[in-house]
Amino acid sequence: MRHFLTLKDYTKDEILEILDLADEIKAQTKKGDLKLYLKDKTLAMIFEKSSTRTRVSFEVGISQLGGKALFLSSRDIQLGRGEPVKDTARVLGRMVDMIMARVYKQSDLEELAKFSGIPVINGLSDDFHPVQLMADLMTMREFGKDINSLKVAYIGDGNNMANSYILAASKLGFELRIATPKGYEPCDSVLNLAFDFAKESGAKILLSNTPQTAINEADVVVTDTWISMGQEEEKIKRVKDFNGFTIDRVLMSLAKSDAIFLHCLPAYRGYEVSEELFEAHADEIFSEAENRLHAQKAVMVWLYRRKDE
Ligand code: CP
Ligand code: NVA
């Protein structure tokens, strides 16, 4: 059974196939003739954390494809009262066709995958946000960037988004420069895995603690919140530690003149990005948000077709 838990389980060709499908699905949607690829299928969506884009893109996405979504907040289902993940998985596996889950622990996604017997999609965990990456890559291509010769700068926290960029670069073979404050580097296990994949793909993954080094001549500049969901109590310390990492017009001027700026959202102006820079790149950022809808439809359709491999 195939799942979509991290990009480490996907080949370069498979990632590109999903991106091509996302383009096709977007075009069909815009023309008003989207095929009902998931007619009568049901997606259970488990949320342990808040969400706007992920919930709406999957819920609207499956309904456009002819299926239905069930929104299951962990506050409302027995999982939140301590029912084991593996029991929840076995029940859902007998009632629905696919699961998308936003959770704290990556191991809970693995448990859902192991016990449900149906495809499971990671809608964000503390470690990875692979469905966001599909929308980001789709947006880069739409804005004319060639994935094979890209230089991407990721500036900020070495978090789930950074980890997902590392895996994407290592599979697709692009150059990724990451700048984090000291002590906020991405975890070694993800980096080691990526350095291994990079031997085959030719990816370059460079780490530094200076945003100026990372952003120099970049084609795409990416950031994310300094305070991820679940880290609210660290806010004061993090804001202090990330001083100097705000992406503003001056920092962005070091990137290529036609560089695009992406942010998975929600964005916190005055912290990871200035209001001025955010608004100057709003078209790119909200195209990225819109592409969640089409990329997430592509992930569901592709996975459902290939689930038995
Ligand atoms: N980018 C993203 O996943 O947004 P939500 O938290 O609103 O789903
Ligand atoms: N890193 C952020 C991403 C939100 C979409 C978080 O985990 O909260």
CSV table of C-alpha atoms and ligand atoms in Angstrom, one decimal:
chain,number,residue,atom,x,y,z
A,1,MET,CA,0.0,0.0,0.0
A,2,ARG,CA,1.4,3.4,-1.0
A,3,HIS,CA,1.1,6.5,1.3
A,4,PHE,CA,2.2,10.1,1.1
A,5,LEU,CA,3.9,10.6,4.4
A,6,THR,CA,7.2,12.2,3.2
A,7,LEU,CA,9.0,12.8,-0.1
A,8,LYS,CA,11.6,10.3,0.9
A,9,ASP,CA,9.4,7.5,-0.4
A,10,TYR,CA,9.0,9.1,-3.8
A,11,THR,CA,11.3,9.0,-6.8
A,12,LYS,CA,12.0,12.1,-8.9
A,13,ASP,CA,9.9,10.7,-11.7
A,14,GLU,CA,6.9,10.2,-9.4
A,15,ILE,CA,7.1,13.7,-8.0
A,16,LEU,CA,7.2,15.1,-11.5
A,17,GLU,CA,4.3,12.9,-12.6
A,18,ILE,CA,2.2,14.3,-9.7
A,19,LEU,CA,3.2,17.9,-10.7
A,20,ASP,CA,2.2,17.2,-14.3
A,21,LEU,CA,-1.1,15.8,-13.1
A,22,ALA,CA,-1.6,18.9,-10.9
A,23,ASP,CA,-1.1,21.1,-13.9
A,24,GLU,CA,-3.6,19.0,-15.9
A,25,ILE,CA,-6.2,19.0,-13.1
A,26,LYS,CA,-5.8,22.8,-12.6
A,27,ALA,CA,-6.4,23.3,-16.4
A,28,GLN,CA,-9.5,21.0,-16.3
A,29,THR,CA,-10.8,22.8,-13.3
A,30,LYS,CA,-10.4,26.3,-14.8
A,31,LYS,CA,-12.2,25.0,-18.0
A,32,GLY,CA,-15.0,23.6,-15.9
A,33,ASP,CA,-14.5,20.0,-17.1
A,34,LEU,CA,-12.6,18.3,-14.2
A,35,LYS,CA,-13.1,14.6,-14.5
A,36,LEU,CA,-14.7,12.9,-11.4
A,37,TYR,CA,-11.6,10.9,-10.7
A,38,LEU,CA,-12.6,10.1,-7.1
A,39,LYS,CA,-16.4,9.7,-7.6
A,40,ASP,CA,-18.1,8.4,-4.5
A,41,LYS,CA,-14.8,8.1,-2.6
A,42,THR,CA,-14.6,9.3,1.0
A,43,LEU,CA,-11.6,11.0,2.6
A,44,ALA,CA,-11.4,11.2,6.4
A,45,MET,CA,-9.5,14.3,7.5
A,46,ILE,CA,-8.0,14.1,11.0
A,47,PHE,CA,-6.8,17.4,12.5
A,48,GLU,CA,-4.9,17.6,15.8
A,49,LYS,CA,-3.8,21.2,14.9
A,50,SER,CA,-5.5,24.2,13.3
A,51,SER,CA,-5.7,24.7,9.5
A,52,THR,CA,-7.1,26.9,6.9
A,53,ARG,CA,-5.5,25.9,3.6
A,54,THR,CA,-5.0,22.2,4.2
A,55,ARG,CA,-8.6,21.7,5.3
A,56,VAL,CA,-10.2,23.7,2.6
A,57,SER,CA,-8.0,22.4,-0.2
A,58,PHE,CA,-8.6,18.8,0.6
A,59,GLU,CA,-12.3,19.2,1.4
A,60,VAL,CA,-13.1,21.3,-1.7
A,61,GLY,CA,-10.6,19.2,-3.7
A,62,ILE,CA,-12.3,15.8,-3.1
A,63,SER,CA,-15.7,17.3,-3.6
A,64,GLN,CA,-14.6,18.7,-7.0
A,65,LEU,CA,-13.4,15.2,-7.8
A,66,GLY,CA,-16.8,13.7,-7.1
A,67,GLY,CA,-16.0,12.4,-3.6
A,68,LYS,CA,-16.7,13.5,0.0
A,69,ALA,CA,-14.6,14.6,3.0
A,70,LEU,CA,-15.2,14.1,6.7
A,71,PHE,CA,-13.7,16.7,9.0
A,72,LEU,CA,-12.6,14.9,12.2
A,73,SER,CA,-11.1,17.3,14.7
A,74,SER,CA,-9.2,15.3,17.4
A,75,ARG,CA,-11.1,17.4,19.9
A,76,ASP,CA,-14.3,15.7,18.7
A,77,ILE,CA,-13.3,12.1,18.0
A,78,GLN,CA,-12.3,9.4,20.5
A,79,LEU,CA,-8.7,9.8,19.4
A,80,GLY,CA,-8.6,13.0,21.5
A,81,ARG,CA,-9.8,11.1,24.5
A,82,GLY,CA,-7.1,8.5,24.3
A,83,GLU,CA,-8.4,5.9,21.8
A,84,PRO,CA,-5.3,4.3,20.3
A,85,VAL,CA,-4.2,5.5,16.9
A,86,LYS,CA,-4.2,1.9,15.7
A,87,ASP,CA,-7.8,1.4,16.6
A,88,THR,CA,-8.9,4.6,15.0
A,89,ALA,CA,-6.9,3.5,11.9
A,90,ARG,CA,-8.7,0.1,11.7
A,91,VAL,CA,-12.1,1.7,12.1
A,92,LEU,CA,-11.5,4.3,9.4
A,93,GLY,CA,-10.0,1.7,7.1
A,94,ARG,CA,-13.3,-0.2,7.1
A,95,MET,CA,-15.4,2.9,6.5
A,96,VAL,CA,-13.6,5.3,4.2
A,97,ASP,CA,-11.2,5.2,1.2
A,98,MET,CA,-8.4,7.5,2.2
A,99,ILE,CA,-7.1,9.3,5.2
A,100,MET,CA,-5.4,12.7,5.4
A,101,ALA,CA,-4.1,13.6,8.9
A,102,ARG,CA,-2.5,16.7,10.5
A,103,VAL,CA,-0.7,15.5,13.6
A,104,TYR,CA,2.1,16.3,16.0
A,105,LYS,CA,4.1,13.0,15.7
A,106,GLN,CA,5.2,11.5,12.4
A,107,SER,CA,5.0,8.1,14.1
A,108,ASP,CA,1.3,8.5,14.4
A,109,LEU,CA,1.0,8.9,10.6
A,110,GLU,CA,3.1,5.7,10.2
A,111,GLU,CA,0.8,3.9,12.7
A,112,LEU,CA,-2.3,5.1,10.7
A,113,ALA,CA,-0.7,3.8,7.5
A,114,LYS,CA,0.3,0.5,9.1
A,115,PHE,CA,-3.2,-0.3,10.6
A,116,SER,CA,-5.7,1.3,8.3
A,117,GLY,CA,-5.1,-0.7,5.1
A,118,ILE,CA,-5.9,2.4,3.0
A,119,PRO,CA,-3.7,5.3,1.7
A,120,VAL,CA,-2.7,7.9,4.3
A,121,ILE,CA,-1.6,11.4,3.4
A,122,ASN,CA,0.5,13.7,5.7
A,123,GLY,CA,-1.3,17.0,6.0
A,124,LEU,CA,1.6,18.3,8.2
A,125,SER,CA,3.4,16.8,11.1
A,126,ASP,CA,6.1,18.3,13.4
A,127,ASP,CA,8.6,16.8,11.0
A,128,PHE,CA,7.3,17.2,7.4
A,129,HIS,CA,4.8,19.1,5.2
A,130,PRO,CA,5.1,17.2,1.9
A,131,VAL,CA,1.7,18.3,0.4
A,132,GLN,CA,2.8,21.9,0.8
A,133,LEU,CA,5.9,21.2,-1.2
A,134,MET,CA,3.9,19.9,-4.1
A,135,ALA,CA,2.0,23.3,-4.3
A,136,ASP,CA,5.3,25.2,-3.9
A,137,LEU,CA,7.0,23.2,-6.7
A,138,MET,CA,3.9,23.6,-8.9
A,139,THR,CA,4.0,27.4,-8.3
A,140,MET,CA,7.8,27.7,-9.1
A,141,ARG,CA,7.1,26.0,-12.5
A,142,GLU,CA,4.1,28.2,-13.1
A,143,PHE,CA,6.3,31.3,-12.6
A,144,GLY,CA,8.7,30.0,-15.2
A,145,LYS,CA,11.4,28.5,-12.9
A,146,ASP,CA,13.2,25.4,-14.3
A,147,ILE,CA,13.3,22.9,-11.4
A,148,ASN,CA,16.5,21.3,-12.8
A,149,SER,CA,18.6,24.5,-12.6
A,150,LEU,CA,17.0,26.1,-9.5
A,151,LYS,CA,18.7,27.9,-6.7
A,152,VAL,CA,16.3,28.0,-3.7
A,153,ALA,CA,17.1,29.9,-0.5
A,154,TYR,CA,15.2,28.8,2.6
A,155,ILE,CA,15.6,31.3,5.4
A,156,GLY,CA,14.3,30.7,8.9
A,157,ASP,CA,13.5,27.8,11.2
A,158,GLY,CA,14.9,24.4,10.5
A,159,ASN,CA,11.4,23.0,10.9
A,160,ASN,CA,8.9,20.8,9.0
A,161,MET,CA,9.0,23.1,6.0
A,162,ALA,CA,12.8,23.1,5.9
A,163,ASN,CA,12.9,19.3,6.2
A,164,SER,CA,10.5,19.0,3.3
A,165,TYR,CA,12.5,21.4,1.1
A,166,ILE,CA,15.6,19.3,1.9
A,167,LEU,CA,14.0,16.1,0.8
A,168,ALA,CA,12.5,17.8,-2.3
A,169,ALA,CA,15.9,19.2,-3.3
A,170,SER,CA,17.7,15.9,-2.7
A,171,LYS,CA,15.2,14.0,-4.8
A,172,LEU,CA,14.8,16.5,-7.7
A,173,GLY,CA,18.5,17.6,-7.8
A,174,PHE,CA,18.2,21.4,-7.2
A,175,GLU,CA,20.4,23.6,-5.2
A,176,LEU,CA,19.0,24.5,-1.7
A,177,ARG,CA,20.7,27.0,0.6
A,178,ILE,CA,19.4,27.0,4.1
A,179,ALA,CA,20.1,29.8,6.6
A,180,THR,CA,18.9,29.4,10.2
A,181,PRO,CA,20.1,30.9,13.4
A,182,LYS,CA,22.6,28.8,15.4
A,183,GLY,CA,20.7,26.1,17.2
A,184,TYR,CA,17.8,26.0,14.8
A,185,GLU,CA,19.4,23.9,12.0
A,186,PRO,CA,17.4,21.1,10.4
A,187,CYS,CA,17.8,17.7,12.1
A,188,ASP,CA,20.8,15.5,11.2
A,189,SER,CA,18.7,12.5,10.3
A,190,VAL,CA,16.9,14.3,7.5
A,191,LEU,CA,20.2,15.9,6.3
A,192,ASN,CA,22.0,12.6,6.2
A,193,LEU,CA,19.2,11.0,4.3
A,194,ALA,CA,19.2,13.9,1.8
A,195,PHE,CA,23.0,13.8,1.4
A,196,ASP,CA,22.6,10.2,0.4
A,197,PHE,CA,19.8,10.9,-2.2
A,198,ALA,CA,21.9,13.8,-3.4
A,199,LYS,CA,24.7,11.5,-4.6
A,200,GLU,CA,22.3,10.2,-7.2
A,201,SER,CA,20.4,13.4,-8.0
A,202,GLY,CA,23.3,15.8,-8.0
A,203,ALA,CA,21.5,18.1,-5.5
A,204,LYS,CA,23.5,20.7,-3.5
A,205,ILE,CA,22.4,21.3,0.0
A,206,LEU,CA,24.2,24.1,1.8
A,207,LEU,CA,23.8,25.2,5.4
A,208,SER,CA,24.7,28.5,6.9
A,209,ASN,CA,23.8,30.9,9.7
A,210,THR,CA,23.7,34.0,7.5
A,211,PRO,CA,20.7,34.9,5.4
A,212,GLN,CA,22.8,37.0,3.0
A,213,THR,CA,24.9,33.9,2.0
A,214,ALA,CA,21.8,31.8,1.3
A,215,ILE,CA,19.9,34.4,-0.6
A,216,ASN,CA,22.7,35.6,-2.9
A,217,GLU,CA,21.6,35.1,-6.6
A,218,ALA,CA,18.7,32.8,-5.6
A,219,ASP,CA,15.8,32.1,-8.0
A,220,VAL,CA,13.3,31.4,-5.3
A,221,VAL,CA,13.3,32.7,-1.7
A,222,VAL,CA,11.2,30.8,0.9
A,223,THR,CA,10.5,31.3,4.6
A,224,ASP,CA,8.0,30.1,7.2
A,225,THR,CA,6.9,31.2,10.6
A,226,TRP,CA,9.5,31.2,13.4
A,227,ILE,CA,7.0,29.8,15.8
A,228,SER,CA,5.3,26.6,14.5
A,229,MET,CA,2.1,25.1,16.0
A,230,GLY,CA,3.0,23.7,19.4
A,231,GLN,CA,5.9,26.1,20.0
A,232,GLU,CA,3.9,29.0,21.3
A,233,GLU,CA,5.5,29.0,24.7
A,234,GLU,CA,9.0,29.6,23.0
A,235,LYS,CA,7.8,32.7,21.3
A,236,ILE,CA,9.9,35.3,23.3
A,237,LYS,CA,13.1,33.3,23.0
A,238,ARG,CA,12.6,32.5,19.3
A,239,VAL,CA,11.8,36.1,18.4
A,240,LYS,CA,15.1,37.1,20.0
A,241,ASP,CA,17.1,34.3,18.4
A,242,PHE,CA,15.8,35.0,14.9
A,243,ASN,CA,16.8,38.7,15.0
A,244,GLY,CA,18.3,39.5,11.6
A,245,PHE,CA,16.3,36.8,9.7
A,246,THR,CA,13.4,39.0,8.6
A,247,ILE,CA,13.1,38.9,4.8
A,248,ASP,CA,12.7,42.5,3.7
A,249,ARG,CA,13.4,44.5,0.5
A,250,VAL,CA,17.1,44.9,1.4
A,251,LEU,CA,17.7,41.2,1.9
A,252,MET,CA,15.6,40.2,-1.1
A,253,SER,CA,17.6,42.6,-3.3
A,254,LEU,CA,20.5,40.1,-3.1
A,255,ALA,CA,18.4,37.5,-4.9
A,256,LYS,CA,18.1,37.5,-8.7
A,257,SER,CA,16.1,40.4,-10.0
A,258,ASP,CA,13.3,38.1,-11.2
A,259,ALA,CA,13.3,35.9,-8.0
A,260,ILE,CA,10.0,34.8,-6.6
A,261,PHE,CA,9.1,34.8,-2.9
A,262,LEU,CA,7.0,31.9,-1.4
A,263,HIS,CA,5.5,31.5,2.0
A,264,CYS,CA,3.3,28.5,3.0
A,265,LEU,CA,1.2,30.8,5.2
A,266,PRO,CA,0.0,31.9,7.7
A,267,ALA,CA,2.5,34.7,7.6
A,268,TYR,CA,3.5,36.9,10.6
A,269,ARG,CA,4.5,40.3,9.3
A,270,GLY,CA,7.4,42.0,11.1
A,271,TYR,CA,8.8,38.6,12.1
A,272,GLU,CA,9.8,36.3,9.2
A,273,VAL,CA,8.8,38.8,6.5
A,274,SER,CA,8.2,42.5,6.3
A,275,GLU,CA,4.8,43.8,5.3
A,276,GLU,CA,6.3,45.6,2.3
A,277,LEU,CA,8.0,42.5,0.9
A,278,PHE,CA,5.0,40.3,1.5
A,279,GLU,CA,2.7,42.6,-0.4
A,280,ALA,CA,5.2,43.1,-3.2
A,281,HIS,CA,5.1,39.3,-3.8
A,282,ALA,CA,1.4,38.7,-2.9
A,283,ASP,CA,0.6,37.3,-6.4
A,284,GLU,CA,3.2,34.6,-6.0
A,285,ILE,CA,2.2,33.8,-2.4
A,286,PHE,CA,-1.5,33.5,-3.1
A,287,SER,CA,-0.9,31.5,-6.3
A,288,GLU,CA,1.0,29.1,-4.1
A,289,ALA,CA,-2.0,29.0,-1.7
A,290,GLU,CA,-4.4,28.5,-4.6
A,291,ASN,CA,-2.2,25.7,-5.9
A,292,ARG,CA,-2.7,23.8,-2.7
A,293,LEU,CA,-6.2,23.0,-4.1
A,294,HIS,CA,-4.9,21.6,-7.4
A,295,ALA,CA,-1.8,19.9,-6.0
A,296,GLN,CA,-3.8,18.2,-3.3
A,297,LYS,CA,-6.3,16.9,-5.8
A,298,ALA,CA,-3.3,15.5,-7.8
A,299,VAL,CA,-1.8,13.8,-4.7
A,300,MET,CA,-5.2,12.2,-4.0
A,301,VAL,CA,-5.8,11.0,-7.5
A,302,TRP,CA,-2.3,9.8,-8.1
A,303,LEU,CA,-2.2,7.9,-4.8
A,304,TYR,CA,-5.6,6.3,-5.2
A,305,ARG,CA,-4.6,5.0,-8.6
A,306,ARG,CA,-1.3,3.7,-7.4
A,307,LYS,CA,-2.3,2.6,-3.9
A,308,ASP,CA,-1.9,-1.1,-4.4
A,309,GLU,CA,1.8,-1.0,-5.5
B,1,CP,N1,0.2,26.2,4.7
B,1,CP,C1,-0.7,25.5,5.4
B,1,CP,O1,-0.6,24.3,5.6
B,1,CP,O2,-1.7,26.2,5.9
B,1,CP,P1,-2.8,25.8,7.0
B,1,CP,O3,-2.1,25.6,8.3
B,1,CP,O4,-3.8,26.9,7.0
B,1,CP,O5,-3.4,24.5,6.5
B,2,NVA,N1,5.9,25.3,10.3
B,2,NVA,C1,4.5,25.7,10.4
B,2,NVA,C2,3.8,25.5,9.1
B,2,NVA,C3,2.3,25.9,9.1
B,2,NVA,C4,1.6,25.5,7.8
B,2,NVA,C5,3.9,24.9,11.5
B,2,NVA,O1,4.2,23.7,11.7
B,2,NVA,O2,3.1,25.5,12.3
